[in-house]
Amino acid sequence: MTRRRKITIFGSIAVIVVGLIVAQTAFRRDRGTEVRIEEVVRLNLVATVTASGKISPKTAVDIASDITGRIVQIPVEEGDFVRKDELLLRIDPTQFEASTARAEAMLSSAKASALQAQANRDQAKRSFDRLADMRNADSNLVSVEEFEQAQTNYAVAQAVWESQDHQVAQAAANLREARDQLSKTILRAPMEGKITRLAVEEGEVAL
């Protein structure tokens, strides 16, 4: 191959390459800038940021049962928004209702016994006071044994009444406790917020 022919071939190749570059540049210019056309409407501008991280609530409350029982109702699901005092969970109240009924009966019985003890005490006091007045008027009218017996009867009646009065207080305390346990079969939202996790299901036993 002569030197002249090589120059001719290289010149042709250079012209072809330059021609391709010019053509590609012209093609790109012809395409222009792509734009998106939409109808003009009023919208909220939202800035979207993609990043990794952990979302932590400003205030988190873990709600747990203070009593043991079978869960019969959970009217909420994870992700639900609840208001303050809204029902979250209900535990079977059967045994707690029975305990409350028994405590109410015990209180009524204790009150009745206390009233009877009070009546006996009052009767014993009247008998003792009557004998005391008679003895003060004339010591011969009432024997020492009779007077001491009346005094003893009054003291015993007073002690019985005090014991029954304590029984009433104890029965009242038991009733308050039973009612408190019954009230805890219903769990309500302490504040408004979103349910992020449910650790139990209906039918399970709350511990």
XYZ file of C-alpha atoms in Angstrom, residues 96-186:
91
model
C -64.826 -10.703 89.949
C -68.573 -10.033 89.846
C -69.086 -13.075 92.089
C -66.425 -11.836 94.522
C -68.106 -8.439 94.631
C -71.511 -10.021 95.320
C -70.048 -12.082 98.171
C -68.360 -9.018 99.646
C -71.628 -7.086 99.492
C -73.440 -9.938 101.289
C -70.729 -10.116 103.961
C -71.002 -6.373 104.543
C -74.781 -6.564 104.902
C -74.453 -9.455 107.360
C -71.780 -7.617 109.358
C -73.957 -4.517 109.578
C -76.929 -6.570 110.786
C -74.791 -8.247 113.450
C -73.424 -4.878 114.527
C -76.939 -3.483 114.922
C -77.941 -6.472 117.063
C -74.793 -6.091 119.153
C -75.516 -2.410 119.585
C -79.058 -3.164 120.751
C -77.770 -5.737 123.267
C -75.188 -3.260 124.526
C -77.799 -0.548 124.959
C -80.076 -2.963 126.856
C -77.222 -4.062 129.110
C -76.331 -0.431 129.799
C -79.917 0.431 130.736
C -80.059 -2.518 133.137
C -76.749 -1.561 134.680
C -77.743 2.112 135.010
C -81.078 1.139 136.650
C -79.373 -1.069 139.213
C -76.723 1.583 139.814
C -79.442 4.165 140.527
C -81.218 1.783 142.877
C -77.977 0.929 144.683
C -77.164 4.591 145.055
C -80.641 5.210 146.522
C -80.444 2.268 148.889
C -77.603 -0.241 148.909
C -79.904 -2.852 150.379
C -82.122 -2.847 147.312
C -79.442 -4.403 145.073
C -77.033 -7.084 146.123
C -73.363 -6.827 145.330
C -73.526 -9.969 143.164
C -76.482 -8.620 141.181
C -74.780 -5.285 140.615
C -71.507 -6.876 139.529
C -73.332 -9.217 137.147
C -75.063 -6.272 135.481
C -71.737 -4.479 135.214
C -70.140 -7.546 133.624
C -73.009 -7.987 131.189
C -72.648 -4.408 130.055
C -68.875 -4.748 129.592
C -69.301 -7.925 127.542
C -72.027 -6.350 125.382
C -69.792 -3.347 124.785
C -66.901 -5.587 123.690
C -69.149 -7.580 121.367
C -70.458 -4.415 119.756
C -66.919 -3.091 119.205
C -65.920 -6.411 117.638
C -68.911 -6.325 115.302
C -68.121 -2.728 114.394
C -64.613 -3.820 113.362
C -66.180 -6.602 111.315
C -68.237 -4.014 109.459
C -65.105 -1.993 108.688
C -63.307 -5.133 107.460
C -66.250 -6.175 105.287
C -66.403 -2.669 103.806
C -62.681 -2.847 102.974
C -63.165 -6.251 101.314
C -65.992 -4.835 99.231
C -63.865 -1.896 98.090
C -61.117 -4.305 97.059
C -63.566 -6.543 95.183
C -65.021 -3.558 93.329
C -61.522 -2.339 92.486
C -60.647 -5.754 91.036
C -63.877 -5.734 89.030
C -63.125 -2.278 87.625
C -59.748 -3.541 86.389
C -61.416 -6.010 84.026
C -61.794 -3.053 81.666
